[in-house]
PDB file of C-alpha atoms and ligand atoms in Angstrom:
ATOM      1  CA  UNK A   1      19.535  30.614   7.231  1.00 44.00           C
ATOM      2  CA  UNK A   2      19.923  29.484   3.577  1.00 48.00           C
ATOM      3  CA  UNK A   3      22.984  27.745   4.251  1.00 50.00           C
ATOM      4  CA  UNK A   4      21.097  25.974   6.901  1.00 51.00           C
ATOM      5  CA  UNK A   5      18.516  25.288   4.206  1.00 51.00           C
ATOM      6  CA  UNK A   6      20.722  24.424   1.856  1.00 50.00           C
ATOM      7  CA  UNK A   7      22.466  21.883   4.681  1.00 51.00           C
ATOM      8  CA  UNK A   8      19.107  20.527   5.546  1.00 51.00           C
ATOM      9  CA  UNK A   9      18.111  19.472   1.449  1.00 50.00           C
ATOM     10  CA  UNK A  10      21.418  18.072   1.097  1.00 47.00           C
ATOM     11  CA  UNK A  11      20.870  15.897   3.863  1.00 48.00           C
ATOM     12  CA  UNK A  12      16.989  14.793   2.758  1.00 48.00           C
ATOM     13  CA  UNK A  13      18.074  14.069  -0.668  1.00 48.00           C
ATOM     14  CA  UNK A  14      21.055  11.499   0.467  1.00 52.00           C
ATOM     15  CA  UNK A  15      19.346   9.889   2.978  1.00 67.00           C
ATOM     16  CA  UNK A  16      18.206   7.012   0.719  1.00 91.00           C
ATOM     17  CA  UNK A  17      14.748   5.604   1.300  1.00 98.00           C
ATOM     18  CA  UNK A  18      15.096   2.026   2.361  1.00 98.00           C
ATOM     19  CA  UNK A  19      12.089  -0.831   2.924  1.00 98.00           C
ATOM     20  CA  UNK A  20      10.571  -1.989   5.877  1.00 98.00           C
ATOM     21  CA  UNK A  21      10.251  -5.592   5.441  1.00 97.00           C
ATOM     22  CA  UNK A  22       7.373  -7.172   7.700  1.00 95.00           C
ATOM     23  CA  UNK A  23       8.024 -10.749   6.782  1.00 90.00           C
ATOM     24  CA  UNK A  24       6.497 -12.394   9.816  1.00 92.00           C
ATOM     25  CA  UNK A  25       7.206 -15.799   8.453  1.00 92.00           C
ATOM     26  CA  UNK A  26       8.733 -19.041   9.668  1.00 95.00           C
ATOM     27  CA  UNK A  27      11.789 -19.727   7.215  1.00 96.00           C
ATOM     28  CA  UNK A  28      11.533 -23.211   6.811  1.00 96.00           C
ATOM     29  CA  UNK A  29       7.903 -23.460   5.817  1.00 94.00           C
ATOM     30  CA  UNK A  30       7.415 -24.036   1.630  1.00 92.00           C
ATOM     31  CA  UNK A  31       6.372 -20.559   1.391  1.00 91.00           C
ATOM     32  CA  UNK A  32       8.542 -19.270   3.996  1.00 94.00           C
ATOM     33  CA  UNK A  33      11.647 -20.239   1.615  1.00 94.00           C
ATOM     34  CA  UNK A  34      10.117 -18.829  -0.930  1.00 94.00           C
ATOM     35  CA  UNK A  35       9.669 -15.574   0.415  1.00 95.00           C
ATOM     36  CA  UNK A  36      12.547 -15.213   1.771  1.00 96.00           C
ATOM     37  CA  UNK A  37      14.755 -16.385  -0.838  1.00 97.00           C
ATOM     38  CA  UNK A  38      12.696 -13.047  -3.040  1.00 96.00           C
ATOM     39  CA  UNK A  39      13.792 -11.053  -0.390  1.00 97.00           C
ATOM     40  CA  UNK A  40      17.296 -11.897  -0.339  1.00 98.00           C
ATOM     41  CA  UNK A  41      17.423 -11.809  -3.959  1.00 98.00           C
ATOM     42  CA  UNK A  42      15.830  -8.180  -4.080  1.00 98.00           C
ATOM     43  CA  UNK A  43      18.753  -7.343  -1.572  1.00 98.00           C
ATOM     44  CA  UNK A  44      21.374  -8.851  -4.385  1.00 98.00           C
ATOM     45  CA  UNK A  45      19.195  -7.170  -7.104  1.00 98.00           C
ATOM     46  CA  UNK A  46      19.531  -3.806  -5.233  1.00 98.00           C
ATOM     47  CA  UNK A  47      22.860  -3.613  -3.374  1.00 97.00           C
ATOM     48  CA  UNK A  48      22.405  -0.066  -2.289  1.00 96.00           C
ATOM     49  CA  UNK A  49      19.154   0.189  -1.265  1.00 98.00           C
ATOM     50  CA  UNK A  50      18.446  -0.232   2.506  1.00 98.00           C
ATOM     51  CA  UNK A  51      16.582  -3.052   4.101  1.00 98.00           C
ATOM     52  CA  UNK A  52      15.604  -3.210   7.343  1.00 98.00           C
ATOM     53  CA  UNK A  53      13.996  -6.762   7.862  1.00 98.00           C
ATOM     54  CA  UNK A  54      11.649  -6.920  10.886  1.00 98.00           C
ATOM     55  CA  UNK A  55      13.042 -10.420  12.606  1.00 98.00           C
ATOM     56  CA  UNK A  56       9.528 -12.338  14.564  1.00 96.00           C
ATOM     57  CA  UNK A  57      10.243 -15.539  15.409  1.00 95.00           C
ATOM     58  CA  UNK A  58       6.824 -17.038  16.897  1.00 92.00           C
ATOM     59  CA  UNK A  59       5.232 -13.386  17.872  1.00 95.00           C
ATOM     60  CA  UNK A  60       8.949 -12.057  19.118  1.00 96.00           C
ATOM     61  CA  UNK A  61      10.732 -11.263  22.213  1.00 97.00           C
ATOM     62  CA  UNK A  62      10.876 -12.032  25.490  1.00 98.00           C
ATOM     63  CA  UNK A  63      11.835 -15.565  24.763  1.00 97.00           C
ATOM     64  CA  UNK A  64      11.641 -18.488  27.579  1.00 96.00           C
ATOM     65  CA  UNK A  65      15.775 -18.078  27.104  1.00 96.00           C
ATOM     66  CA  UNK A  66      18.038 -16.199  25.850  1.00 97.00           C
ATOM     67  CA  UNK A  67      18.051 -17.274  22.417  1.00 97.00           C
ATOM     68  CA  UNK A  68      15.109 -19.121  21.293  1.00 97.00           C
ATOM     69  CA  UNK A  69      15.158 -23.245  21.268  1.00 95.00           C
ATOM     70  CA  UNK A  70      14.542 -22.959  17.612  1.00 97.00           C
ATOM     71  CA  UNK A  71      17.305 -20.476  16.293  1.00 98.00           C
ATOM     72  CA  UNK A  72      18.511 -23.655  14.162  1.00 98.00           C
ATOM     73  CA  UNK A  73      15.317 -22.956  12.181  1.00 98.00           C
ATOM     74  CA  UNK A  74      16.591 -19.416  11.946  1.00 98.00           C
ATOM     75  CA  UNK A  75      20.453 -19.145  11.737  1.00 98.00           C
ATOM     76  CA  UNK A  76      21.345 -19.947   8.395  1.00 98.00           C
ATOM     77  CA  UNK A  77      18.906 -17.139   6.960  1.00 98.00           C
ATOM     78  CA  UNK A  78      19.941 -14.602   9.688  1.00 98.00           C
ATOM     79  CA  UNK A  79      23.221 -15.260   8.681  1.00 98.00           C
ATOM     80  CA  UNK A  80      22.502 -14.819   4.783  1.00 98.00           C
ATOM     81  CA  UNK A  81      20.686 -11.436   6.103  1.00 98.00           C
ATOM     82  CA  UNK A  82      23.773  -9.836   7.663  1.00 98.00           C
ATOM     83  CA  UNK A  83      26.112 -10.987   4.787  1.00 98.00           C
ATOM     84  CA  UNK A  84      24.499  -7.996   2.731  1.00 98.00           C
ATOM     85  CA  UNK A  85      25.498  -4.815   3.429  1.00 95.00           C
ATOM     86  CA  UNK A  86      22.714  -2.669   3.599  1.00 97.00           C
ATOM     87  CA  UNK A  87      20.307  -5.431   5.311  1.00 98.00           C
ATOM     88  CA  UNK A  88      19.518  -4.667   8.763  1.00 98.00           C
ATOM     89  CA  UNK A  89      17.579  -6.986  11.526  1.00 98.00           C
ATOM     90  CA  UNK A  90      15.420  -5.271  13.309  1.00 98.00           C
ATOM     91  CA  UNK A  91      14.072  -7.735  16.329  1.00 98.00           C
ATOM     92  CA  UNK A  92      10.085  -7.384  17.064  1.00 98.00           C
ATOM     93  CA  UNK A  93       8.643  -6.605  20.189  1.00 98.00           C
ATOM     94  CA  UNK A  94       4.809  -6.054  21.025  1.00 98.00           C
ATOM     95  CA  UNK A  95       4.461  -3.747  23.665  1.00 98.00           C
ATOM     96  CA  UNK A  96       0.536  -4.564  23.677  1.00 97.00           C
ATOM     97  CA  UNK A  97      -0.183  -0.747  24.035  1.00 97.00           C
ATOM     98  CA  UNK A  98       1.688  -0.627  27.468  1.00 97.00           C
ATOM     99  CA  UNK A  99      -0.134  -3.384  28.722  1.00 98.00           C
ATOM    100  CA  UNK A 100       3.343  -5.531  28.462  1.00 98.00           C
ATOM    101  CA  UNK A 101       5.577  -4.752  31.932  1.00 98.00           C
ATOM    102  CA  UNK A 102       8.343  -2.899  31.209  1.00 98.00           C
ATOM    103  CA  UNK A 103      10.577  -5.985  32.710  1.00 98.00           C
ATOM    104  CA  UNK A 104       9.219  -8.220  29.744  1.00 98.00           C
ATOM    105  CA  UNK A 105      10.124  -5.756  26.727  1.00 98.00           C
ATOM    106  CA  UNK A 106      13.687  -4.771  28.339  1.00 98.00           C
ATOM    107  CA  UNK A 107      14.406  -7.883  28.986  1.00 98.00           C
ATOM    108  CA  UNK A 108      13.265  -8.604  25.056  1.00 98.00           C
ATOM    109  CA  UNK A 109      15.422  -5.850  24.048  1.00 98.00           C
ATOM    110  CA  UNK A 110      18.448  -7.322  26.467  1.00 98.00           C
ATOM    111  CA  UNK A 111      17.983 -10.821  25.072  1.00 98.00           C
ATOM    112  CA  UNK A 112      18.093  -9.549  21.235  1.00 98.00           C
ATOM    113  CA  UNK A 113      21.213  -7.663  22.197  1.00 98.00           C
ATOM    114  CA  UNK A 114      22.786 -10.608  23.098  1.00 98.00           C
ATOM    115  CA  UNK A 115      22.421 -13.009  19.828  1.00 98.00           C
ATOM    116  CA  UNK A 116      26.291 -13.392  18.477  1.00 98.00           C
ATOM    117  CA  UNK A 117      26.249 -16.917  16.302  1.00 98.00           C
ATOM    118  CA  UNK A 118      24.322 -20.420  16.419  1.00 98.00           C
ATOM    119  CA  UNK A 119      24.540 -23.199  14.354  1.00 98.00           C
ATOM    120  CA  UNK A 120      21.660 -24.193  11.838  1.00 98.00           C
ATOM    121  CA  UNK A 121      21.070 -27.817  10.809  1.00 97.00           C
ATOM    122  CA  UNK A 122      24.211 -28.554   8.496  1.00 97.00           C
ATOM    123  CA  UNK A 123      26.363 -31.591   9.200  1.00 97.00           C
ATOM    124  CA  UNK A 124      29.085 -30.715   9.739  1.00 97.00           C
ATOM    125  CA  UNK A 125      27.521 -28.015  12.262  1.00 97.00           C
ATOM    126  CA  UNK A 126      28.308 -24.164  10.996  1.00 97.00           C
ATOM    127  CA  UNK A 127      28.176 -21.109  12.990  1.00 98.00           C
ATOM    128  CA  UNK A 128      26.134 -18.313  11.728  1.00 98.00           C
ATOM    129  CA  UNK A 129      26.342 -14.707  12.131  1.00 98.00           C
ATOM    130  CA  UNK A 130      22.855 -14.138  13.952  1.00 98.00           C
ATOM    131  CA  UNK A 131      23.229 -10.409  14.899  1.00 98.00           C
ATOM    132  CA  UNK A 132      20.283  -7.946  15.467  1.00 98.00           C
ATOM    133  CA  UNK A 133      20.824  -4.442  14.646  1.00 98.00           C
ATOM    134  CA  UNK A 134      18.286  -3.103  15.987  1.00 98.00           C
ATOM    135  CA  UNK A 135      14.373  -3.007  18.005  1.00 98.00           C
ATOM    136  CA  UNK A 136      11.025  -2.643  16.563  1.00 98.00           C
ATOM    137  CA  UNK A 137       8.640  -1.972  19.391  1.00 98.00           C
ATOM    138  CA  UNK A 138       4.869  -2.785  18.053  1.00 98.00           C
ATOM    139  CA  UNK A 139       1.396  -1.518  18.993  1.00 98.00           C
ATOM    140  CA  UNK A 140       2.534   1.573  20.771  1.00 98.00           C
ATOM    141  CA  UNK A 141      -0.046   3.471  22.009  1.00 98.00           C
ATOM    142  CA  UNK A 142       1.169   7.413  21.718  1.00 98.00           C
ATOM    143  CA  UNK A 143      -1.393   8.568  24.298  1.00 98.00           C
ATOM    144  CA  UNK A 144       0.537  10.784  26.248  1.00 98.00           C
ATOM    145  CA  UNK A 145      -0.657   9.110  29.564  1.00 98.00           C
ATOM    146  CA  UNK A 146       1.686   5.888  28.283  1.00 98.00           C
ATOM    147  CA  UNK A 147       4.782   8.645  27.206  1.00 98.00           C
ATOM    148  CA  UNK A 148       6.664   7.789  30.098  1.00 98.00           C
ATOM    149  CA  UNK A 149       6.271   4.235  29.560  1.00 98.00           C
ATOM    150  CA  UNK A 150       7.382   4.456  25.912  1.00 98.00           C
ATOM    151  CA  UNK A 151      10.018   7.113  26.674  1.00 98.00           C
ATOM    152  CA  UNK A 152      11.680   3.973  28.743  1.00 98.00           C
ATOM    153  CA  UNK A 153      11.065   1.190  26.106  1.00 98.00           C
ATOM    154  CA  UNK A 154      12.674   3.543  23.752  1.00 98.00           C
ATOM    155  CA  UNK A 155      15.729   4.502  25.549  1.00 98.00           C
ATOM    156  CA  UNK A 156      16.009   1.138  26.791  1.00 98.00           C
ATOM    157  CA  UNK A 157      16.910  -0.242  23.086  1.00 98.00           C
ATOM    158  CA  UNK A 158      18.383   2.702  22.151  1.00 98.00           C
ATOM    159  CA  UNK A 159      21.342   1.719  24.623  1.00 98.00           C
ATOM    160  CA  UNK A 160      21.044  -1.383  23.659  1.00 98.00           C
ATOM    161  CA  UNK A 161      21.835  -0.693  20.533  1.00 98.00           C
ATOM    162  CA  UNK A 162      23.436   2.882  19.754  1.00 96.00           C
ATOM    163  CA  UNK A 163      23.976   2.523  16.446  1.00 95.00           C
ATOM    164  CA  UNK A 164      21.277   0.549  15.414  1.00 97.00           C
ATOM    165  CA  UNK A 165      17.751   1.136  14.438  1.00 98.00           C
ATOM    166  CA  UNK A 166      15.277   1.216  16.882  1.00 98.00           C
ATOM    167  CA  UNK A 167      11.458   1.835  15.203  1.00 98.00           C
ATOM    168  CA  UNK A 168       8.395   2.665  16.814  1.00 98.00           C
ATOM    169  CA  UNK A 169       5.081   1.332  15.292  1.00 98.00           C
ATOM    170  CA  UNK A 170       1.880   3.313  16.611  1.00 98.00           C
ATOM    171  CA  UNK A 171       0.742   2.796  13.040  1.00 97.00           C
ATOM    172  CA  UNK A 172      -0.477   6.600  13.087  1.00 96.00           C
ATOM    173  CA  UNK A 173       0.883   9.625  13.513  1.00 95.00           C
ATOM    174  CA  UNK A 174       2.203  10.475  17.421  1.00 97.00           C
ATOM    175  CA  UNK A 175      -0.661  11.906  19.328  1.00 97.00           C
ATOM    176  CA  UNK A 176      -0.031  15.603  20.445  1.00 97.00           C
ATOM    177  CA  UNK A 177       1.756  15.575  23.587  1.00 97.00           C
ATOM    178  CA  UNK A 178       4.428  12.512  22.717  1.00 97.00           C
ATOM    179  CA  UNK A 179       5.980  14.257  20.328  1.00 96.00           C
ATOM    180  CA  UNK A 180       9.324  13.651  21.910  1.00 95.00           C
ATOM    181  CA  UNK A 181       8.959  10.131  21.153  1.00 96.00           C
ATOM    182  CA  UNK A 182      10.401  10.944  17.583  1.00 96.00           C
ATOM    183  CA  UNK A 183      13.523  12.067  19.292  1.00 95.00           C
ATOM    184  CA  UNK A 184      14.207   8.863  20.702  1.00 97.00           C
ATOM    185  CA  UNK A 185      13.906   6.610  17.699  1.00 97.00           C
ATOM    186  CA  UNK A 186      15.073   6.386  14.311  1.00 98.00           C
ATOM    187  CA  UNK A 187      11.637   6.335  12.789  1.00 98.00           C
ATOM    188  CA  UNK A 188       8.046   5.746  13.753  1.00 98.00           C
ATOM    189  CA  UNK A 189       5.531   4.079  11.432  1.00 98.00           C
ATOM    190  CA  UNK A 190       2.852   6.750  11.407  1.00 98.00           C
ATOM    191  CA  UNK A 191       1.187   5.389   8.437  1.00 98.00           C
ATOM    192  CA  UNK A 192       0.149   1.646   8.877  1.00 97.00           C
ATOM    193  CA  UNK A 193      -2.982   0.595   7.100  1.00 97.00           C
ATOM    194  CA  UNK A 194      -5.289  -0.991   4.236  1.00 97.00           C
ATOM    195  CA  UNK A 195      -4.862   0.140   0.732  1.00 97.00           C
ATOM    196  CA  UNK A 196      -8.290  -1.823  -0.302  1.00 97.00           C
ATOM    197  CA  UNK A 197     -11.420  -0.409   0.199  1.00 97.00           C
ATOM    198  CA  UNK A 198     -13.524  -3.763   0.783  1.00 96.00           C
ATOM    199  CA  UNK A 199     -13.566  -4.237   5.158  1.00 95.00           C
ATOM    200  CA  UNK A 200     -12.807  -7.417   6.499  1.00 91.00           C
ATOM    201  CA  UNK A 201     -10.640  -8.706   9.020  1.00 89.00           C
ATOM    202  CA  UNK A 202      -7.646  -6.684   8.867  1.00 92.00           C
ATOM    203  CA  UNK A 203      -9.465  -3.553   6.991  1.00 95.00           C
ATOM    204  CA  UNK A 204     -11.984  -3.551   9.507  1.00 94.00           C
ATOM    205  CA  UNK A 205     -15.333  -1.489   9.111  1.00 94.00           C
ATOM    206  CA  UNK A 206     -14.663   2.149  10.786  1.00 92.00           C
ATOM    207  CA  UNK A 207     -11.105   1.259  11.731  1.00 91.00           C
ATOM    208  CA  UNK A 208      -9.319   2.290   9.300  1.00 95.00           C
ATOM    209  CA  UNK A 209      -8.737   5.040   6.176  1.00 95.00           C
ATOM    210  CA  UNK A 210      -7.804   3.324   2.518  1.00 97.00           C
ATOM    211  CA  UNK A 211      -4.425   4.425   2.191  1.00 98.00           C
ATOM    212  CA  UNK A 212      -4.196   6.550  -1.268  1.00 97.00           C
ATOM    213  CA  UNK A 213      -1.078   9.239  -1.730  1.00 97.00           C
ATOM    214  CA  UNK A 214      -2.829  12.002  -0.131  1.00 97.00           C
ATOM    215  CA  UNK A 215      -2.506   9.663   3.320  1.00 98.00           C
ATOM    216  CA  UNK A 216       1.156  11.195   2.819  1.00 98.00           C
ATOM    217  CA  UNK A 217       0.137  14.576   3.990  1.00 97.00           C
ATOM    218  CA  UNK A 218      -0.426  13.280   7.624  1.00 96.00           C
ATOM    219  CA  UNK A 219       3.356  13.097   7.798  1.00 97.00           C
ATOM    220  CA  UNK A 220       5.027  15.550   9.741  1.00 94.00           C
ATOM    221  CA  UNK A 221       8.844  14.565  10.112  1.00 95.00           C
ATOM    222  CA  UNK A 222       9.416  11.765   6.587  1.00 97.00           C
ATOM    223  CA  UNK A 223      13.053  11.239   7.428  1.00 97.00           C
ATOM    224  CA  UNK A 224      11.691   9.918  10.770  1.00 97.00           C
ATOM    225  CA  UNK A 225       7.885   8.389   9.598  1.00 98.00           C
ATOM    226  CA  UNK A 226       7.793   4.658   8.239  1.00 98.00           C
ATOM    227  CA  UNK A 227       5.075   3.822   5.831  1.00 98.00           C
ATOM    228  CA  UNK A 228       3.192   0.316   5.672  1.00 98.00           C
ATOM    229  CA  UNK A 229       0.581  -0.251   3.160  1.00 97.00           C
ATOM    230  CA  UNK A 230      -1.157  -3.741   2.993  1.00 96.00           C
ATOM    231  CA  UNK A 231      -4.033  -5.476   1.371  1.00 95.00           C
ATOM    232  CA  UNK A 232      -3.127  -3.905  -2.147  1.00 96.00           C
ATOM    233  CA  UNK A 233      -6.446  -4.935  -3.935  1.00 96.00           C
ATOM    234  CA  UNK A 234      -9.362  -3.464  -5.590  1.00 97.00           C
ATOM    235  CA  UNK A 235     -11.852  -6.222  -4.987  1.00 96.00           C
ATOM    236  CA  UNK A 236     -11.947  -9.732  -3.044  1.00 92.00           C
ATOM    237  CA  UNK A 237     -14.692 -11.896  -4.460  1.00 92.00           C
ATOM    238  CA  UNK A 238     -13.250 -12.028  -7.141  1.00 94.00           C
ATOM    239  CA  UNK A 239      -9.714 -11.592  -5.943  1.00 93.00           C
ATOM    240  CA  UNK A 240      -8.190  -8.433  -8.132  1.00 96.00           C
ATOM    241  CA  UNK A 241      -5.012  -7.319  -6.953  1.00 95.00           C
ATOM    242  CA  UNK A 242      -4.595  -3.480  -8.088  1.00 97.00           C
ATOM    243  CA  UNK A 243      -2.682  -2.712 -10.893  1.00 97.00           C
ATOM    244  CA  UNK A 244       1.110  -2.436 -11.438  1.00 97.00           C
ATOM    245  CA  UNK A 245       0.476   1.886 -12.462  1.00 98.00           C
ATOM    246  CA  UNK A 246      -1.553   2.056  -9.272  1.00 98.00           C
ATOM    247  CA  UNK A 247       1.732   0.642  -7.460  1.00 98.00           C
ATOM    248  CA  UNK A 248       4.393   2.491  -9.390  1.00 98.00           C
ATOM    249  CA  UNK A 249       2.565   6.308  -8.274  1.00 98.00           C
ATOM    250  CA  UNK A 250       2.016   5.023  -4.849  1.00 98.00           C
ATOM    251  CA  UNK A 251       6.130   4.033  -4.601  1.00 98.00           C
ATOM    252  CA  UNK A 252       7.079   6.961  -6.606  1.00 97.00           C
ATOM    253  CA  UNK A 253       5.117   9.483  -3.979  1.00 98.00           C
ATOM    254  CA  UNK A 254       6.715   7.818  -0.912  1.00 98.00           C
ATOM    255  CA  UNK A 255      10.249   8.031  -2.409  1.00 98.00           C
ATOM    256  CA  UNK A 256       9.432  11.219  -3.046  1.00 97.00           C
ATOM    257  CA  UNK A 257       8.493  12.251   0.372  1.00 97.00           C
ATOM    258  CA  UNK A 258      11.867  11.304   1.476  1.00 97.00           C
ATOM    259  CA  UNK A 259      10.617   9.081   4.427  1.00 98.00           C
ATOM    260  CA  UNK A 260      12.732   6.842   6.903  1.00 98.00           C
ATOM    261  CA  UNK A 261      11.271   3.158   5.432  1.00 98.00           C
ATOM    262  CA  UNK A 262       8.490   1.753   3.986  1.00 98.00           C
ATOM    263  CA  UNK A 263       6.746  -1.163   2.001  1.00 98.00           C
ATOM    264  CA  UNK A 264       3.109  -2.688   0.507  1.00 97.00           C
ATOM    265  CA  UNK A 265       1.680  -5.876   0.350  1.00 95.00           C
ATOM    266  CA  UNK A 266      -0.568  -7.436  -1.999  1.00 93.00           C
ATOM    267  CA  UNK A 267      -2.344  -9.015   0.525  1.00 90.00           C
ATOM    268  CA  UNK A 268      -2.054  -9.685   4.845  1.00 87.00           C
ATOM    269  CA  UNK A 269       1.694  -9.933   5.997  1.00 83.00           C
ATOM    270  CA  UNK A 270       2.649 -13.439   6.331  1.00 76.00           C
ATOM    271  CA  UNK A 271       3.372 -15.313   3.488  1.00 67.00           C
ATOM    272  CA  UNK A 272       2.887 -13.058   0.615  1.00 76.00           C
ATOM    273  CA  UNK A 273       6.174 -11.273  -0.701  1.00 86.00           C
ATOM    274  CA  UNK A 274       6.316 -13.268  -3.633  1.00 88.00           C
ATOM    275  CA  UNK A 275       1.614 -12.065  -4.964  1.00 88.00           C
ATOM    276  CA  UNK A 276       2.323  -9.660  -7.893  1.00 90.00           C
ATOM    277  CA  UNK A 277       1.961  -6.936  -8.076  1.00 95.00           C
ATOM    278  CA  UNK A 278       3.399  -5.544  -4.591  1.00 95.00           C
ATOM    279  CA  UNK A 279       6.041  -8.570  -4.353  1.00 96.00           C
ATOM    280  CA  UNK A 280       9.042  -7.825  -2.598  1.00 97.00           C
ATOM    281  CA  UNK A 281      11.151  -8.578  -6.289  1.00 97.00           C
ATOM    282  CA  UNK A 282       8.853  -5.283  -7.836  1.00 97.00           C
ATOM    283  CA  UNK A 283       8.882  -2.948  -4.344  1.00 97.00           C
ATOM    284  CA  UNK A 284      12.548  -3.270  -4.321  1.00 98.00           C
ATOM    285  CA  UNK A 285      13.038  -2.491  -8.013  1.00 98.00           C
ATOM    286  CA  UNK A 286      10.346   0.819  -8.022  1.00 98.00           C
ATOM    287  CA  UNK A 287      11.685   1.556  -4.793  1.00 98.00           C
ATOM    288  CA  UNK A 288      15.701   1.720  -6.335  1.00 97.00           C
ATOM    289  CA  UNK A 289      14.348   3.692  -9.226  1.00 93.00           C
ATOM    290  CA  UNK A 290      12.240   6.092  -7.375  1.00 83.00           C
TER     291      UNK A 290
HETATM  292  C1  NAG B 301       7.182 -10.362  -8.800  1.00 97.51           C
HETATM  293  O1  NAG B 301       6.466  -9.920  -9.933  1.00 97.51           O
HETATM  294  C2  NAG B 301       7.252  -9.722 -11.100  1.00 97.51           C
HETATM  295  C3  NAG B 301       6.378  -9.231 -12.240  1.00 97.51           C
HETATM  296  O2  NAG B 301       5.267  -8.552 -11.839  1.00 97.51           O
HETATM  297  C4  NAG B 301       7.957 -10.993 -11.503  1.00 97.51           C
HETATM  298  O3  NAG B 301       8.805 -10.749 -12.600  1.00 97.51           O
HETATM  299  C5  NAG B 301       8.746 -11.560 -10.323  1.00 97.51           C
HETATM  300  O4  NAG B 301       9.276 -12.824 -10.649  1.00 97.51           O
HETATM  301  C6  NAG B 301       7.847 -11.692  -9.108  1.00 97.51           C
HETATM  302  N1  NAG B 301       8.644 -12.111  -7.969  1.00 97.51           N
HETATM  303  C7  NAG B 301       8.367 -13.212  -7.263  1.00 97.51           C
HETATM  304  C8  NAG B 301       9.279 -13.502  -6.135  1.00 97.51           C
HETATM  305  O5  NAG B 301       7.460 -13.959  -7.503  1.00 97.51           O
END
């Protein structure tokens, strides 16, 4: 028994707590380079720490073909994602909350599988590695009437990819009676929501909790629970982000809880790795240090 304790702490404290990048944004927009040039710098800036970059091109997968008709956009910074180590990309999926046929999300999963290289737009043309390592399947709905359905979108890209990553986003903890679900994946974000406490459009009025550490004691399983915290600001009108303290105990208490993945936003999720103070340059660095 303590050796299985002891077994079981050894293997919380070296699985390292990597980010859980949501940068839904096109890469060759002004603030798309931007953004992502951050985030590959935070991955230079942090060689050990584990990223695991959700890939949406245009709301995500099924594509009309195989491989999207504008992977050019997209190849050379897939390519400068899989040339660091501990980057993984993790291809989106919306499952709608089972609303999406099964046919559609398989053959999502299939077509991610099936990305090797593409050119971008240099002249001479160069072939880039555009791998995916891996599934995240969005709005899941962990009613257990939809288990079976999810059970089957989660197996599905678990073959697909057996050694990848394959993350489930309910954006709550799994409702009793899909608790198996957990099995099946890597890691489930069971935490998704507003830090702020003014409503609006993505906080909405009665929708959601303000995330503060105590959130953390929903989690059941860390190792397996993703966090995702965004809209990091006291006040809107005026804007006033929250302070770099307030973001330091928030990272230090999720590194602490030893989960899967996580990250925080200063504000929405497109376009804004690069607002202080929860840009993807400080999350990296309090996330290393944690
Ligand atoms: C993020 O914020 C820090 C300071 O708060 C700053 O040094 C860094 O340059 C910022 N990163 C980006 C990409 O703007």
């Amino acid at each position: 028994m303590r050796f299985l304790q002891l077994l079981i702490s050894a293997a919380v404290a070296s699985a390292k707590v990597g980010l859980l990048l949501p940068l839904y944004e096109y890469p060759t927009t002004l603030s798309g380079i931007d953004d992502w040039t951050a985030s590959l710098d935070a991955m230079d800036a942090h060689p050990d720490l584990p990223f695991h970059v959700i890939i949406n091109n245009n709301g995500g997968a099924p594509y009309a073909e195989t491989i999207p008709s504008n992977i050019k956009d997209w190849a050379k910074l897939l390519g400068d994602l899989n040339s660091r180590s501990k980057t993984s990309l993790i291809g989106y999926i919306s499952t709608s909350s089972s609303a999406r046929s099964l046919d559609d999300v398989k053959r999502g999963i299939d077509q991610y599988a099936a990305w090797k290289t593409h050119e971008g737009w240099e002249e001479p043309p160069v072939q880039h590695n555009i791998q995916i390592d891996g599934i995240f399947l969005d709005e899941i709905d962990t009613n257990p009437h939809q288990l079976k359905y999810n059970q089957e979108v989660a197996k599905h890209a678990k073959k697909a990819f057996p050694s990848g990553t394959v993350i489930l986003n309910p954006g709550s903890t799994v409702e009793e009676g899909s608790e198996s679900l957990v099995d099946l994946a890597d890691s489930v974000v069971a935490i998704e929501t507003c830090y702020t406490k003014v409503e609006g459009a993505r906080c909405p009025k009665g929708g959601y909790t303000p995330f503060g550490t105590s959130s953390l004691d929903s989690l059941t399983n860390p190792v397996k629970e993703s966090v995702l915290v965004h809209d990091f600001y006291e006040a809107s009108d005026p804007f006033k982000a929250a302070s770099l303290e307030t973001l330091e105990g928030i990272v230090k208490a999720v590194v602490a809880k030893g989960v899967h993945s996580f990250y925080i936003t200063t504000f929405g999720y497109t376009g804004d790795f690069s607002s202080r103070p929860a840009n993807v340059t400080m999350v990296a660095r309090l996330a290393a240090q944690g």
